[in-house]
Short mmCIF file of C-alpha atoms in Angstrom, two decimals:
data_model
loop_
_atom_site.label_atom_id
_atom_site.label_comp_id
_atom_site.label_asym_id
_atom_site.label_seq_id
_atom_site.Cartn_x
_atom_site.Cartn_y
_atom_site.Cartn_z
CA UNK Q 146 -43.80 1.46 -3.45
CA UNK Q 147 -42.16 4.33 -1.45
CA UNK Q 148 -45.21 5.14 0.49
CA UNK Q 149 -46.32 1.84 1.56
CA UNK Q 150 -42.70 1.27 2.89
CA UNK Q 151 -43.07 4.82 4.92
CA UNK Q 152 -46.58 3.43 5.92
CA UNK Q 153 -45.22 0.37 7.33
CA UNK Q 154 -42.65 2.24 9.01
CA UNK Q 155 -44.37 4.57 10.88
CA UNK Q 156 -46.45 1.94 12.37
CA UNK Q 157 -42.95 1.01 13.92
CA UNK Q 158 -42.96 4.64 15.82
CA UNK Q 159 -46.13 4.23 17.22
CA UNK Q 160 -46.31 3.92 21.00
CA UNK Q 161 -46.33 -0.20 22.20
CA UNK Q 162 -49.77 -1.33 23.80
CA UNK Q 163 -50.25 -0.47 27.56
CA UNK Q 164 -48.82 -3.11 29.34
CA UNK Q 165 -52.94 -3.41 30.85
CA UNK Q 166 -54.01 -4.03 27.91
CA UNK Q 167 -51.01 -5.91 26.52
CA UNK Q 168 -51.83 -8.43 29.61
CA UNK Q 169 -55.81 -8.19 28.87
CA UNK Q 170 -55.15 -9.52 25.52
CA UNK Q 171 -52.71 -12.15 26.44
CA UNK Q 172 -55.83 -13.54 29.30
CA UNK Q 173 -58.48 -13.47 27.13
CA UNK Q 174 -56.86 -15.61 24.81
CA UNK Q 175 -56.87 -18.26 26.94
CA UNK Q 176 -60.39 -19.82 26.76
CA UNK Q 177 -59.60 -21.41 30.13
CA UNK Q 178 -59.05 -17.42 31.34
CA UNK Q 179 -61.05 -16.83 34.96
CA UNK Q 180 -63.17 -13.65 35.48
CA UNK Q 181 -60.58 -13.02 38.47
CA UNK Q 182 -57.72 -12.61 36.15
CA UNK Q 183 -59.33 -9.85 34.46
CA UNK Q 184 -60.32 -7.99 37.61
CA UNK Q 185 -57.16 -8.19 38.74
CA UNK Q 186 -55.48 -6.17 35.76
CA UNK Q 187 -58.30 -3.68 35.19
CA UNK Q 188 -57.69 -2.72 39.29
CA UNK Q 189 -54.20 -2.35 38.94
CA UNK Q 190 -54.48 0.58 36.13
CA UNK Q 191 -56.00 3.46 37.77
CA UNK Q 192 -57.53 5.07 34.49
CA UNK Q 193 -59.00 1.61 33.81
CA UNK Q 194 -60.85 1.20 36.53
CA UNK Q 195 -61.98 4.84 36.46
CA UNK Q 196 -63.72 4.53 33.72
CA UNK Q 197 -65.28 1.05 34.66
CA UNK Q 198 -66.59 2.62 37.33
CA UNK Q 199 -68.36 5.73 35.72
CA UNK Q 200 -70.04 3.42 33.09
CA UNK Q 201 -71.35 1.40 35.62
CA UNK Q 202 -72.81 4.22 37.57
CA UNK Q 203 -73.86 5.38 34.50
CA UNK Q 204 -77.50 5.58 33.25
CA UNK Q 205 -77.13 2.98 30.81
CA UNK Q 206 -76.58 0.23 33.78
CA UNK Q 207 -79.23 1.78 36.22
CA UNK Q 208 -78.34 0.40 39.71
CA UNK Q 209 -80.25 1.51 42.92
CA UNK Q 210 -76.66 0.78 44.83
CA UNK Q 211 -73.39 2.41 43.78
CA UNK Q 212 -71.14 -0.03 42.41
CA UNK Q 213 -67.73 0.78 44.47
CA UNK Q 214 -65.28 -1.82 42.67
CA UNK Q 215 -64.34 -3.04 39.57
CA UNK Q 216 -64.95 -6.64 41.38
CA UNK Q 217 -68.79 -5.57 41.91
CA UNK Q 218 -68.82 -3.80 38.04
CA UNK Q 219 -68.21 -7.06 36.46
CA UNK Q 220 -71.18 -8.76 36.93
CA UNK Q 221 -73.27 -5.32 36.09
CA UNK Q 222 -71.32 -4.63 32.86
CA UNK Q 223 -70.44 -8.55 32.08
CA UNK Q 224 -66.48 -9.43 31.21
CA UNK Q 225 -66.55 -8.11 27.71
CA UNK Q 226 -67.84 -4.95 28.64
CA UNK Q 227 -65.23 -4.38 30.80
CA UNK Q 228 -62.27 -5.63 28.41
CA UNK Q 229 -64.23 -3.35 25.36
CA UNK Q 230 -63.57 -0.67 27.99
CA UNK Q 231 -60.58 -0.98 29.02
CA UNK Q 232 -59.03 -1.76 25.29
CA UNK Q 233 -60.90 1.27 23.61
CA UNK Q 234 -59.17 3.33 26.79
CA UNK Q 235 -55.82 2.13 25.89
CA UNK Q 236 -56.09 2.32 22.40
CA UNK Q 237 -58.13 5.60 22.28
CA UNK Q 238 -55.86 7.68 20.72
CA UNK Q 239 -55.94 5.35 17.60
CA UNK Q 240 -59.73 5.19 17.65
CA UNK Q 241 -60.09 8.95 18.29
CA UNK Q 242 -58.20 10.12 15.65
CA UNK Q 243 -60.07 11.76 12.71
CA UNK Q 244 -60.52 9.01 9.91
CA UNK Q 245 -59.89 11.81 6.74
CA UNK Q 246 -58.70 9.63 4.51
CA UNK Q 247 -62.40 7.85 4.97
CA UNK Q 248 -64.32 11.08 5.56
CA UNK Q 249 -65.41 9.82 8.82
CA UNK Q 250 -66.22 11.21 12.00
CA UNK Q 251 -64.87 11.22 15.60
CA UNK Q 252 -65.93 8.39 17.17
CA UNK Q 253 -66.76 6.05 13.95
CA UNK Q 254 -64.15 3.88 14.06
CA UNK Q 255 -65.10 2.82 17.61
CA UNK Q 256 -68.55 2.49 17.31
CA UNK Q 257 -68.06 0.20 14.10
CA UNK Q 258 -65.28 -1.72 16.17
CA UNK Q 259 -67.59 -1.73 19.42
CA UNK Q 260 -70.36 -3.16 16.89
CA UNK Q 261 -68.37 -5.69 14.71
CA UNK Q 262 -67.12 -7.17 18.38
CA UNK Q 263 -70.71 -7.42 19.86
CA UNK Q 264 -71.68 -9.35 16.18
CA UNK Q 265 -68.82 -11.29 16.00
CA UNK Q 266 -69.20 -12.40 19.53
CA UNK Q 267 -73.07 -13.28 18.58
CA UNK Q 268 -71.95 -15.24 15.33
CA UNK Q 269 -69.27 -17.11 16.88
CA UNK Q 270 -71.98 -19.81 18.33
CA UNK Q 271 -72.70 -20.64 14.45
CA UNK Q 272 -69.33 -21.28 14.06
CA UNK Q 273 -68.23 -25.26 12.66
CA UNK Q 274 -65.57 -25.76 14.83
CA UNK Q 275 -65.58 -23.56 18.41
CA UNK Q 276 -64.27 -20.21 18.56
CA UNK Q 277 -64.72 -18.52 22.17
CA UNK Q 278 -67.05 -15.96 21.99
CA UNK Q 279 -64.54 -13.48 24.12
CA UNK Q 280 -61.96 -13.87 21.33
CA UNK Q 281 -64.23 -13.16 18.60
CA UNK Q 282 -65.49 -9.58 20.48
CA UNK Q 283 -61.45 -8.83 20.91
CA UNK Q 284 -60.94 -9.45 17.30
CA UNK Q 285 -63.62 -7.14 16.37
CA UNK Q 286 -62.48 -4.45 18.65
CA UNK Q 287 -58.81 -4.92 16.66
CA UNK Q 288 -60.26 -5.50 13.48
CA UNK Q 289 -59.91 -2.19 11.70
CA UNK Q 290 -57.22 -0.08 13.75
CA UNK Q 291 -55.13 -0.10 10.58
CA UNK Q 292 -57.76 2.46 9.20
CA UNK Q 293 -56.32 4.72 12.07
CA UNK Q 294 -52.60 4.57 10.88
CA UNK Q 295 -53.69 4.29 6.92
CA UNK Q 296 -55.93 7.68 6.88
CA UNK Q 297 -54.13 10.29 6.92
CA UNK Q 298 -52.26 8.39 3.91
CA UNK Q 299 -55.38 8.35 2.07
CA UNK Q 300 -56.62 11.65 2.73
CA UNK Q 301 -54.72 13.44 -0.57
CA UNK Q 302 -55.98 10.12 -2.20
CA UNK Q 303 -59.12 10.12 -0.99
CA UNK Q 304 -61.48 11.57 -4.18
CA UNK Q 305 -59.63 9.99 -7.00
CA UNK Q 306 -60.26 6.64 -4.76
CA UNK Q 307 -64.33 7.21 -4.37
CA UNK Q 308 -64.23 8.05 -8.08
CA UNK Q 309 -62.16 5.12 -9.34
CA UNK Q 310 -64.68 2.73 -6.87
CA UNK Q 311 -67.75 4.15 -7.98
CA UNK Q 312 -66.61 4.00 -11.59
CA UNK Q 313 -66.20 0.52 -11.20
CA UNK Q 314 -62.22 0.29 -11.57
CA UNK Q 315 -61.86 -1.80 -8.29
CA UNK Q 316 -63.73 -5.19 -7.02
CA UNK Q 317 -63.52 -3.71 -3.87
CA UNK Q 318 -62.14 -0.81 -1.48
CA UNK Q 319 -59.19 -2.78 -0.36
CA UNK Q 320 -58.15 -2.97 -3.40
CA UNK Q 321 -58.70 0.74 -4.01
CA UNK Q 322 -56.46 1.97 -0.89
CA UNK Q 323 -53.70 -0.84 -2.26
CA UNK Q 324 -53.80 1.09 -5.83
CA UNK Q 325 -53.48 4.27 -4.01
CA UNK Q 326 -50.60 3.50 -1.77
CA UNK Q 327 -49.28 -0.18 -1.89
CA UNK Q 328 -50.80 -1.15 0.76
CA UNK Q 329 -54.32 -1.43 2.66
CA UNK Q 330 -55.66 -0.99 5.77
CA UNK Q 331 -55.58 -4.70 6.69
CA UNK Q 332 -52.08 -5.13 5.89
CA UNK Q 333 -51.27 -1.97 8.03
CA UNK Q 334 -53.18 -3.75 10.58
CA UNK Q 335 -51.36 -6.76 10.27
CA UNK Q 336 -47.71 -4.80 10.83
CA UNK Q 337 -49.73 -2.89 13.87
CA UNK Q 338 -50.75 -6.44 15.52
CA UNK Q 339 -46.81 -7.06 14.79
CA UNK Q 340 -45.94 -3.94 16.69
CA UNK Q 341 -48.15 -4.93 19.38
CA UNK Q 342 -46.91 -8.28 20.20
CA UNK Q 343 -50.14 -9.53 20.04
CA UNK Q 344 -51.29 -12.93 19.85
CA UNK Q 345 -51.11 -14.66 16.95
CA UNK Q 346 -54.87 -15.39 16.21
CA UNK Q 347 -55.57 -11.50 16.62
CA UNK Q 348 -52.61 -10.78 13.67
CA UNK Q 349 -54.57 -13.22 11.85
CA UNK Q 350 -58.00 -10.96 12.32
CA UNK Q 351 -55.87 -7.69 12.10
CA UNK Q 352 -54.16 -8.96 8.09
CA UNK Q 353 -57.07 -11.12 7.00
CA UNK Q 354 -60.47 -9.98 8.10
CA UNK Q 355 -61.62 -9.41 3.97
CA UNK Q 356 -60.10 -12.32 2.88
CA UNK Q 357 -60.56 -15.25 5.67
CA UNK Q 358 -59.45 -17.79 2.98
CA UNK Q 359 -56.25 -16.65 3.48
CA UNK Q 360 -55.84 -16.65 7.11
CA UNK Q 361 -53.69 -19.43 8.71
CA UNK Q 362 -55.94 -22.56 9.18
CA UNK Q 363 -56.20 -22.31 12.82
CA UNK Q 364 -57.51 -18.92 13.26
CA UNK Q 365 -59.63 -19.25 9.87
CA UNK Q 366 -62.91 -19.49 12.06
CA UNK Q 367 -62.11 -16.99 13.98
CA UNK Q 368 -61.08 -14.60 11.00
CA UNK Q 369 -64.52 -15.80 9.15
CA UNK Q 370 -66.55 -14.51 12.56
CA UNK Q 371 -65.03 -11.11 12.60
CA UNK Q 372 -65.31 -10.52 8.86
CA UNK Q 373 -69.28 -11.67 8.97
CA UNK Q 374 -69.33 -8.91 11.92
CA UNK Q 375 -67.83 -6.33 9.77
CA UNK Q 376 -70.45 -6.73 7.64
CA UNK Q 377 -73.17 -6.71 10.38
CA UNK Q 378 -71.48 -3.61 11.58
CA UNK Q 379 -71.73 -2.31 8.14
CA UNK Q 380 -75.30 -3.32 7.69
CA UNK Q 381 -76.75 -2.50 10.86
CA UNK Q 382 -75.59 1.27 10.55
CA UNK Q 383 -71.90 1.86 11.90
CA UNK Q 384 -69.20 2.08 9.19
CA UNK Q 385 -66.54 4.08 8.88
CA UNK Q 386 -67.39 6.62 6.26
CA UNK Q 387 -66.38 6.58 2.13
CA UNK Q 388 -65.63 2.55 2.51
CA UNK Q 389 -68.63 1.58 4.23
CA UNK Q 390 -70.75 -1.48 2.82
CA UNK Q 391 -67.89 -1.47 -0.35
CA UNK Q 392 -66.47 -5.03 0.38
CA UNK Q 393 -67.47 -8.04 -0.74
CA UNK Q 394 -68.35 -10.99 1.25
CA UNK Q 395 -65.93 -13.90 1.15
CA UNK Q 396 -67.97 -16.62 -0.57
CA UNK Q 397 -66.91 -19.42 1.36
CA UNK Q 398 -68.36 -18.18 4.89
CA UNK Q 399 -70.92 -20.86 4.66
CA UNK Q 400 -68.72 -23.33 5.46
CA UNK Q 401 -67.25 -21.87 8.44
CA UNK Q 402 -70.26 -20.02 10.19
CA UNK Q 403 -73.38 -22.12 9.52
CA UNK Q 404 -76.47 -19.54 10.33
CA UNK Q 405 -79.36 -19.28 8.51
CA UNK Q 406 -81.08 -16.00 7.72
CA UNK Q 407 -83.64 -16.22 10.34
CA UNK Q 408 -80.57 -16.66 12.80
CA UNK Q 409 -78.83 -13.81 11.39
CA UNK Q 410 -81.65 -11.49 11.70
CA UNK Q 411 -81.92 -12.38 14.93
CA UNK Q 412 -77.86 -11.72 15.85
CA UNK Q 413 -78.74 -8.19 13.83
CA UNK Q 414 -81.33 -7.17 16.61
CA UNK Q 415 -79.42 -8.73 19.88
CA UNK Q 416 -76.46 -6.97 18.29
CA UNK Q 417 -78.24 -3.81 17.90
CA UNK Q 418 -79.46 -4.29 21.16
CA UNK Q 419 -76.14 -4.41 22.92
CA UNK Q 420 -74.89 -1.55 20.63
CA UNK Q 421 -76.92 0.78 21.89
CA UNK Q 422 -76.73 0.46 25.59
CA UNK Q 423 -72.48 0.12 25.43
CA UNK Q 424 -72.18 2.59 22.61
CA UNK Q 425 -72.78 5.75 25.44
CA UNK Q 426 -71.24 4.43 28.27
CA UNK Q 427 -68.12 3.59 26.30
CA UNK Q 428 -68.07 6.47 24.10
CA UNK Q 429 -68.01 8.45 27.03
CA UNK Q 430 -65.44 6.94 28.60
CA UNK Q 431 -63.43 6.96 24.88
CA UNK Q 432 -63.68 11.01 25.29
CA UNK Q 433 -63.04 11.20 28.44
CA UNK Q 434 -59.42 9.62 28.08
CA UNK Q 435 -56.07 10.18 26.20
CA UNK W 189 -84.85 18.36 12.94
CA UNK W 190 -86.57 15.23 14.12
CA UNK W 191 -83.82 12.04 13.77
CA UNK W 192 -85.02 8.94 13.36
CA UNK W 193 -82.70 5.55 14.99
CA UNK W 194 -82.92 2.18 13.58
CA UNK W 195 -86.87 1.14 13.70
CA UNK W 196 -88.32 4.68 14.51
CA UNK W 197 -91.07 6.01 12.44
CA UNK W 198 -92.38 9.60 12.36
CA UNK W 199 -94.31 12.07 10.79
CA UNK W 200 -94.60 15.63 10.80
CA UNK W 201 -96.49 18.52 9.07
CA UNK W 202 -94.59 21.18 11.22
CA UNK W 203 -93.53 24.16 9.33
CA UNK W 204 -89.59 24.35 8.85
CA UNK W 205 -89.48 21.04 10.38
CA UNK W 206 -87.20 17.45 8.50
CA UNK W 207 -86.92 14.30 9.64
CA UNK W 208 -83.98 12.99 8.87
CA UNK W 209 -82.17 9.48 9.43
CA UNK W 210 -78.41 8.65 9.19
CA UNK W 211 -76.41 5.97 7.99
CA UNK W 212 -78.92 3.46 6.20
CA UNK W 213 -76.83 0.19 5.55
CA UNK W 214 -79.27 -2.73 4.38
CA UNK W 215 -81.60 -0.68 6.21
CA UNK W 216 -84.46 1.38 4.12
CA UNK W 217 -86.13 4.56 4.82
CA UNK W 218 -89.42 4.57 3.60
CA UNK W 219 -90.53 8.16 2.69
CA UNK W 220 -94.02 9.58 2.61
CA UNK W 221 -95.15 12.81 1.84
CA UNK W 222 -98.87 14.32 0.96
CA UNK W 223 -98.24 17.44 -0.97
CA UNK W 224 -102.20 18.66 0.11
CA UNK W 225 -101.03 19.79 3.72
CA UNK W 226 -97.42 19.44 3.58
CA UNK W 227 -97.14 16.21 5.74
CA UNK W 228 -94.20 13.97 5.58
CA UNK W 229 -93.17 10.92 7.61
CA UNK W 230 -90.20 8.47 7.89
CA UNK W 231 -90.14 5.15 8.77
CA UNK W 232 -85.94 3.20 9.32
CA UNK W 233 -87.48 0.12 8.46
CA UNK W 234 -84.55 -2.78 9.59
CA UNK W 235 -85.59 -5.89 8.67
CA UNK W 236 -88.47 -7.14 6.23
CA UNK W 237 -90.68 -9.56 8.48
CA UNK W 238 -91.58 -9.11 12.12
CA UNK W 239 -91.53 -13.25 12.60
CA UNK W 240 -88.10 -12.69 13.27
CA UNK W 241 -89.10 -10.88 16.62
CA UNK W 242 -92.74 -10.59 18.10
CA UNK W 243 -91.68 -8.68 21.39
CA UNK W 244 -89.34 -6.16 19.11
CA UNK W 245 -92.63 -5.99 16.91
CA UNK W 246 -94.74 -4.82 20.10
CA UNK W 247 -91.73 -2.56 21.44
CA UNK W 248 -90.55 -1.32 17.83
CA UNK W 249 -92.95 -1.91 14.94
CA UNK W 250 -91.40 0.15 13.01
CA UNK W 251 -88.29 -1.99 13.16
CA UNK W 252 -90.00 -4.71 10.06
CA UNK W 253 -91.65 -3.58 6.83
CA UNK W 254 -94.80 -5.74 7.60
CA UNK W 255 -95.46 -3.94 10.95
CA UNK W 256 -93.76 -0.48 10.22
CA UNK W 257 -95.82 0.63 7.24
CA UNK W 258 -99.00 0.36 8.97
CA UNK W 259 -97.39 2.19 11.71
CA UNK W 260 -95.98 5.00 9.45
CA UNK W 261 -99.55 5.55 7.44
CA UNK W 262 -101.24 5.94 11.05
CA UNK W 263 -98.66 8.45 12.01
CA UNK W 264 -99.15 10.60 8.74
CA UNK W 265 -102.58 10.63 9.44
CA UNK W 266 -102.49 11.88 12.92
CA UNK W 267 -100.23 14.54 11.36
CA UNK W 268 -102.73 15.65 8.78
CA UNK W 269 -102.88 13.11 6.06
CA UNK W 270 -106.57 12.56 5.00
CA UNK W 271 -106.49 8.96 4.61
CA UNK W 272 -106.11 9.02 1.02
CA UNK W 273 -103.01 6.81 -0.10
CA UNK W 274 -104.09 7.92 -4.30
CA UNK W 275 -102.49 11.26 -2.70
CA UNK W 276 -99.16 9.94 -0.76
CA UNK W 277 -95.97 10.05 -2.54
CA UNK W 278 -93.52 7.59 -1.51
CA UNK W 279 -90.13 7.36 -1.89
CA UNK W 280 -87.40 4.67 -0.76
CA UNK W 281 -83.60 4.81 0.07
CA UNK W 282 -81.29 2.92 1.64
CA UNK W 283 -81.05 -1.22 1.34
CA UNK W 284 -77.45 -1.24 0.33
CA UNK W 285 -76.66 -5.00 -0.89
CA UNK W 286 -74.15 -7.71 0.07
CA UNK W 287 -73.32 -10.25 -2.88
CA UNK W 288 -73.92 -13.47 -0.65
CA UNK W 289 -74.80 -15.85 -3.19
CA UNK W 290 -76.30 -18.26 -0.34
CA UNK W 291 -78.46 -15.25 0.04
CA UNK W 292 -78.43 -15.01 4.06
CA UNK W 293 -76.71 -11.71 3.98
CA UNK W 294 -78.79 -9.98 1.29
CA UNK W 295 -80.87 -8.05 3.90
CA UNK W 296 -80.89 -4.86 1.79
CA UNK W 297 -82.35 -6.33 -1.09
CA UNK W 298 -84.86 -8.57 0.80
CA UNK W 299 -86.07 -5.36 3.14
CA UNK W 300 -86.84 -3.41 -0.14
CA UNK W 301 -88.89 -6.25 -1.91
CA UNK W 302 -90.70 -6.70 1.58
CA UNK W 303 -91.64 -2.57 1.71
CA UNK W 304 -92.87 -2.90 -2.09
CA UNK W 305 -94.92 -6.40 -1.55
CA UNK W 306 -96.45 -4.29 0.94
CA UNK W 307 -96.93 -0.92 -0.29
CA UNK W 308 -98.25 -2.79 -3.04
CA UNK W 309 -101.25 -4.42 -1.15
CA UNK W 310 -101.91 -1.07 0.17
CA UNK W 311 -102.54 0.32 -2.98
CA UNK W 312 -99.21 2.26 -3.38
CA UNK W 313 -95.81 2.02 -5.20
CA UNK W 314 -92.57 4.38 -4.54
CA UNK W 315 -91.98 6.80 -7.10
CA UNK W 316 -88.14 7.30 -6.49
CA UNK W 317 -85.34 5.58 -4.87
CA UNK W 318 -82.00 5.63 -4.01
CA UNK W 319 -81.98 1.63 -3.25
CA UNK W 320 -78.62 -1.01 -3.48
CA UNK W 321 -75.45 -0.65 -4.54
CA UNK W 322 -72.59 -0.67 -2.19
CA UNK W 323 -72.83 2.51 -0.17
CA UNK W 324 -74.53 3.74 2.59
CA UNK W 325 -76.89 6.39 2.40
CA UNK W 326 -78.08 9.70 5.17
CA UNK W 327 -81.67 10.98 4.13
CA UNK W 328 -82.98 14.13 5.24
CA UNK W 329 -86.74 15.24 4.11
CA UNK W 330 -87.89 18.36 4.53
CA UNK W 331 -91.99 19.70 5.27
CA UNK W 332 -91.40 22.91 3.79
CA UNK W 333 -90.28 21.81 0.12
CA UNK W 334 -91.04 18.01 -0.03
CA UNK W 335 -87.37 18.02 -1.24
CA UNK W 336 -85.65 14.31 -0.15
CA UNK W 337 -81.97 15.17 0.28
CA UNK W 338 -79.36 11.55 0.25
CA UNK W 339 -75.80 12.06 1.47
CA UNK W 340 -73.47 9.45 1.57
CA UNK W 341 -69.15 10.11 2.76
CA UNK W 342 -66.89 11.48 0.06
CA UNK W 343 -69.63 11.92 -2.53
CA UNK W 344 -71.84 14.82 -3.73
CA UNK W 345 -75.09 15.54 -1.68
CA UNK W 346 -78.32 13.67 -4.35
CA UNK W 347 -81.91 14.53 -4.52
CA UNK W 348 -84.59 11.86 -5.52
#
């Protein structure tokens, strides 16, 4: 189809990651990763550390002292605070752009990212085999940046889409968008993970988060963590407009992520928790960049 | 326009006044409104059982049905309610479901049987809703006209 090839291509022309966050990626998929590596790259990008800085000194992280440092921030705003922060910085002009083709708002995309990271990175103790809890909040960050490239492509679409779901002509939205255009937003992501150099396990996330089955068998649990956080996102409140709470959960979960539903309610309120006190500091420092 | 987060509850009898809440997932709003004096109230009821969190309970009860309805009737009343429930209408939307046939991730569904279980031992049943399905929902209610507005992206604006 002509316009998933022009999709696909113009994820080509899109500007490469910042090498910051390029390198922030690359540490914190190494489980063995120390908190000094990550300090060191968020100090060498000016912006970065910036906007570590403001959040927190912000209200949300109360301190009597000022925190001066991005050395002295990390134990305030914990490690995945700061790498949240300093991805949705260099990224920000892929999560601020308007999601028409989803009618959503400025600022959705993120805060369903920001809240499918902080569940995935809750989940990821359920998980069968390990997954490190780090690499499960980067994956939700990622998850969905597709969405950013695929909605203007959807926009003319967008109507006929909502109708033809609602009517019941498509299991699921995915498969909706890949009617539309010939491809979806996870496939986009996939090519945009490509782009990006980015590690392999984080393609995986990017291509496969609705259909972990399919995802290579060594980032399977880590695909299965993000895409129960999706759905927590979802669930909890933060979608991403015309899409939100129309996928369907991939059946075999259960024997990846073993967590009861006591447990889960439980990751809904921590997560909702931790939502709320990042989701203004962050979002603040999202519209204050780019 | 009062606007109601995930487990706030409120009520209002406030001329020109709503209460609105946005973006119910598996989350419900439960809706009541006494057409006598006009008072209506809102509770973003979460999850259905308050076992799951005692402290959130204390800090939030309007976070679980079991602890939120309570919560929400003693709100209208300090509004203007008489004390009546034979008089309260109630209404219910939200709970958008997720097909997890090990039922874990049916929150939706379990939040709205948990609201009627109790508005049921309270002498009450909802009247209308806007419950399931695979969308989420924005609900606005207003004092002046009792009217309960649902929005939800890309579709037309409902009333229940």
């Amino acid at each position: 189809m002509v316009v998933s090839k022009s999709i696909i291509e113009s994820v080509r022309a899109l500007r490469p990651l910042s090498p910051s966050a390029a390198q922030l990626l690359q540490v914190m998929n190494n489980p063995n990763h120390s908190l000094r590596e990550v300090v060191q790259i968020a100090q060498r990008d000016a912006v970065i550390t910036a906007h570590i800085l403001r959040v927190a000194n912000s209200a949300a992280f109360a301190r009597r002292s000022e925190v001066s440092t991005v050395e002295k921030a990390l134990p305030v705003l914990g490690e995945r605070t700061v790498v949240g922060i300093a991805l949705g910085i260099c990224t920000a002009h892929l999560f601020n752009a308007p999601l028409e083709g989803y009618a959503g708002e400025k600022g959705e995309l993120w805060r369903h990212c920001l809240r499918c990271a902080i569940a995935a990175r809750e989940i990821s103790p359920f998980a069968a085999a390990p997954v490190a809890p780090e690499l499960a909040f980067t994956g939700g960050i990622l998850h969905d940046l597709g969405k950013a490239v695929i909605s203007s492509y959807l926009a003319n679409e967008r109507d006929k889409i909502v109708e033809g779901y609602d009517g019941g002509q498509f299991s699921d939205y995915l498969s909706a968008e890949q009617a539309a255009l010939g491809t979806n937003h996870a496939e986009v992501g996939g090519a945009l993970g490509v782009h990006w150099n980015l590690p392999a396990a984080l393609v995986q996330v990017m291509l496969h988060h609705h259909h972990p089955h399919n995802a290579g068998e060594q980032a399977r649990a880590l695909v299965y963590i993000v895409h129960l956080g999706d759905f927590i996102a979802m669930m909890g409140g933060s979608g991403t407009g015309t899409d939100t709470m129309s996928y369907a959960i991939d059946q075999s979960y259960s024997a990846y992520v073993k967590i009861s539903k006591r447990e889960l309610e439980r990751v809904m309120i921590r997560t909702g928790d931790e939502f709320e006190q990042m989701t203004s500091a962050t979002l603040n420092a999202q519209e204050g960049s780019v | 326009m009062i606007i109601l987060g995930v487990g706030d509850f409120g009520a209002t009898s406030k001329p020109g006044e709503a209460i609105k809440t946005i973006g119910l997932g598996s989350c419900v709003a439960v809706i009541m409104l006494d057409p006598e004096t006009h008072t209506v109230g809102m509770d973003h009821v979460a999850l259905p059982d308050s076992s799951a969190s005692a402290e959130r309970a204390r800090q939030k009860p309007g976070h679980f049905a079991d602890t939120g309805l309570p919560a929400l009737l003693e709100a209208m009343k300090r509004s203007g309610w008489n004390g009546n429930t034979r008089r309260l209408i109630v209404k219910l939307v939200g709970g958008a479901n997720v097909m997890d046939p090990n039922g874990t991730f049916n929150i939706g569904k379990r939040n709205v049987l948990a609201i009627k279980k109790i508005l049921w031992q309270h002498g009450m049943g909802a009247v209308a809703e806007a419950v399931g399905g695979q969308i989420s929902r924005t609900v606005t209610v207003d004092v002046d006209t009792g009217r309960v507005r649902i929005s939800t992206p890309g579709r037309e604006e409902m009333e229940i």
